[in-house]
C-alpha positions in Angstrom: 0.0 0.0 0.0 1.5 3.4 -1.0 0.8 6.4 1.1 1.9 10.0 0.6 1.5 13.5 2.2 -1.3 14.0 4.7 -2.3 10.3 4.9 -2.3 7.7 7.7 -1.1 4.1 7.5 -2.0 1.3 9.9 -0.8 -1.6 7.8 1.9 -4.1 8.8 3.7 -3.1 5.6 3.3 0.1 3.6 5.3 2.6 1.6 5.8 6.4 2.0 6.3 8.0 -1.4 6.7 11.5 -2.7 3.7 12.9 -4.7 3.6 11.6 -8.2 6.2 8.9 -7.5 8.1 7.4 -9.4 8.4 10.9 -11.0 10.6 13.3 -9.0 9.3 16.5 -7.2 11.1 19.8 -7.9 9.1 22.1 -5.7 9.3 22.9 -2.0 7.4 20.4 0.1 6.2 19.8 3.7 5.0 16.3 3.7 3.8 14.3 6.8 2.8 10.7 7.0 1.2 9.4 10.2 2.0 5.8 11.3 -0.5 4.2 13.7 0.3 0.8 15.2 -1.3 -2.1 13.4 -1.4 -4.0 16.7 -0.7 -3.1 20.4 2.2 -5.6 20.4 4.2 -3.6 17.8 7.5 -2.8 19.4 9.6 -1.5 16.5 9.2 0.3 13.2 11.7 -0.5 10.4 12.2 2.0 7.5 13.9 0.8 4.4 15.0 3.5 2.0 14.1 2.0 -1.4 14.6 5.5 -2.9 16.0 8.4 -0.9 17.4 11.3 -2.8 17.4 14.7 -1.1 19.9 17.6 -1.0 22.9 16.8 1.2 24.1 18.6 4.3 25.8 21.9 4.4 28.9 21.7 6.6 27.3 18.6 8.2 23.9 20.2 8.9 20.7 19.3 6.9 19.5 22.8 6.0 17.8 22.6 2.6 16.1 19.2 2.9 15.3 17.2 6.0 13.8 13.9 6.9 12.5 14.0 10.5 10.9 11.2 12.6 8.9 11.9 15.8 6.8 9.9 18.1 9.1 7.0 19.0 10.4 6.0 22.4 12.1 8.8 24.3 15.5 7.1 24.1 15.1 5.9 20.5 16.5 9.1 19.0 16.4 9.4 15.2 18.7 12.1 13.8 17.7 14.5 11.0 18.7 12.8 7.8 19.3 14.2 4.3 21.4 13.5 1.2 21.5 10.3 -0.9 20.6 7.3 1.3 19.0 4.8 -1.1 19.6 1.3 0.3 19.9 2.4 3.9 17.5 1.3 6.7 16.8 2.4 10.3 14.9 1.1 13.3 12.8 2.9 15.9 11.7 1.4 19.2 8.0 2.2 19.9 7.1 -0.3 22.6 6.7 2.3 25.4 4.5 4.7 23.3 0.9 4.4 22.2 0.6 7.5 20.0 1.4 7.6 16.3 4.8 8.0 14.7 5.2 10.8 12.2 7.5 10.8 9.2 8.2 14.4 8.1 9.8 15.1 4.7 10.8 18.8 4.1 12.4 20.3 1.0 13.3 23.9 1.1 14.4 24.8 -2.4 12.7 24.7 -5.8 13.9 23.4 -9.2 15.9 20.5 -8.0 14.7 16.9 -8.3 14.0 14.8 -5.2 12.5 11.4 -4.8 11.7 9.1 -2.0 10.1 5.7 -1.4 10.4 4.3 2.1 9.1 0.9 3.1 7.5 0.9 6.5 7.4 -2.5 8.4 5.7 -2.8 11.8 7.4 -5.5 13.9 5.8 -7.2 16.9 7.7 -8.0 20.0 9.4 -11.5 19.7 9.2 -11.4 15.9 12.3 -12.8 14.0 12.5 -9.4 12.4 13.0 -7.6 15.7 16.3 -5.9 16.3 18.0 -5.7 19.7 16.9 -2.8 21.7 18.5 0.6 20.8 20.0 -0.7 17.5 19.5 2.0 14.9 20.6 -0.3 12.2 20.6 -4.1 12.2 22.4 -6.3 9.7 21.9 -10.0 9.0 23.9 -12.5 6.9 27.5 -13.7 6.8 28.7 -10.7 4.7 27.6 -7.3 3.6 28.5 -3.6 3.7 27.9 -0.8 6.1 27.9 2.8 4.9 27.5 6.2 6.6 24.5 8.3 5.8 24.9 10.2 2.5 27.8 7.9 1.5 26.0 7.2 -1.8 26.4 10.9 -2.7 30.0 10.1 -3.8 28.5 7.7 -6.4 26.5 10.4 -8.2 22.8 11.4 -8.6 20.7 14.0 -10.3 21.4 16.4 -7.4 24.4 18.5 -6.7 27.0 16.2 -5.1 27.4 17.2 -1.4 29.4 14.3 0.2 29.8 13.7 3.9 27.8 12.5 6.8 25.7 14.6 9.2 26.9 16.3 12.4 26.1 15.1 15.9 25.4 11.4 14.9 25.5 8.9 17.8 23.9 5.6 17.0 24.5 1.8 17.2 24.9 -0.5 14.2 24.2 -4.1 15.3 25.2 -7.3 13.6 23.2 -10.5 14.0 25.3 -13.4 15.2 24.8 -16.1 12.6 24.9 -19.8 13.6 28.5 -21.2 13.6 30.2 -17.8 13.6 32.1 -16.2 16.6 33.4 -12.9 15.2 33.0 -10.2 12.6 35.8 -8.8 10.5 35.5 -5.3 9.0 37.6 -4.1 6.1 37.6 -0.9 3.9 39.2 -2.8 1.0 37.4 -4.6 -1.8 38.4 -8.2 -2.7 40.3 -6.8 -5.7 42.4 -4.5 -3.4 40.5 -1.3 -4.2 40.1 0.9 -1.1 36.6 2.2 -0.3 36.5 5.9 0.7 36.9 6.1 4.4 37.3 9.4 6.3 36.5 10.4 9.9 38.4 13.7 10.5 39.3 15.2 13.8 41.0 18.6 14.3 42.8 20.3 17.1 41.9 23.7 18.5 43.7 25.5 15.7 41.8 23.5 13.0 44.7 21.2 12.1 44.0 17.5 11.5 45.0 15.3 14.4 45.8 12.5 12.0 48.1 13.1 9.0 46.4 12.7 5.6 46.3 9.1 4.4 46.7 7.5 7.9 44.6 5.6 10.4 43.8 6.9 13.8 42.9 5.0 17.0 41.9 5.7 20.6 40.5 8.8 22.2 43.6 11.1 21.8 43.5 10.8 18.0 39.7 10.4 17.7 38.1 12.7 20.2 35.0 13.8 18.2 34.4 11.8 15.0 35.0 8.0 15.2 33.5 4.6 14.9 33.9 2.0 17.7 34.7 -1.6 16.9 35.6 -4.0 19.6 35.7 -1.2 22.1 38.3 0.8 20.2 37.7 4.3 18.6 38.8 4.4 15.0 39.1 7.4 12.7 41.3 9.0 10.0 41.6 8.1 6.4 42.4 4.4 6.8 40.7 1.6 8.7 43.4 -0.1 10.9 43.4 -0.6 14.7 47.1 -1.5 14.7 46.4 -4.8 16.5 48.3 -6.6 13.7 49.4 -4.1 11.1 51.5 -1.3 12.7 51.7 0.8 9.5 49.0 3.4 9.9 49.2 4.3 6.2 47.7 0.9 5.3 44.2 -0.4 5.6 44.0 -3.6 7.5 41.0 -5.8 8.6 39.6 -5.1 12.1 38.0 -8.1 13.9 35.4 -7.7 16.6 33.6 -10.2 18.7 
């Protein structure tokens, strides 16, 4: 079931689309979809971004376009999202609230094409689809890829390319433990040796990078503000390498977490 601006959905599965989808919109838009629980036992809402092309952030802040979620559990914080995020997904915990969830799509500029199609799945407590509590993203399978929000902007779209993730992100990405497996290895290098773009920059009080260009950073001194945490270690810089095996910080090296 497809729903658009000013509508309400109560289905276990539905889609939030821009007016006129699959055609793009080019005008300013304030679009709200209300999600009511299909059943009192619904504990989570999962959103899959089948198509998500908005203007990207300006210096890390979503100014021109914004996707805002409200109505979830108090501690289930969803940041404002913008940019190119087709293929991403997010979870919201809703087990402690009875009121509706609202999806707000705002576009602030004319004459630029935007498109969105978001799958909405309502998940009951105890369902195999349920993610661990407070997991903003949840991945299954023995292999796959994890990308920051707006990572797809580097691959091009019909919109001006504005790469980079948003400011003030703080969320958990969870990996389902598959039967027979005891650890997860993360790498920023493709099987053919090509390095995927990886950049988490930190600067000192004078605005100078704490990590030299082309190197990996680890721990709080090198990664005070922007970082990912794998196996309890902060990682940042322009290479992925925790130095547990490879001491050359100019090289990417797989990082294994339990």
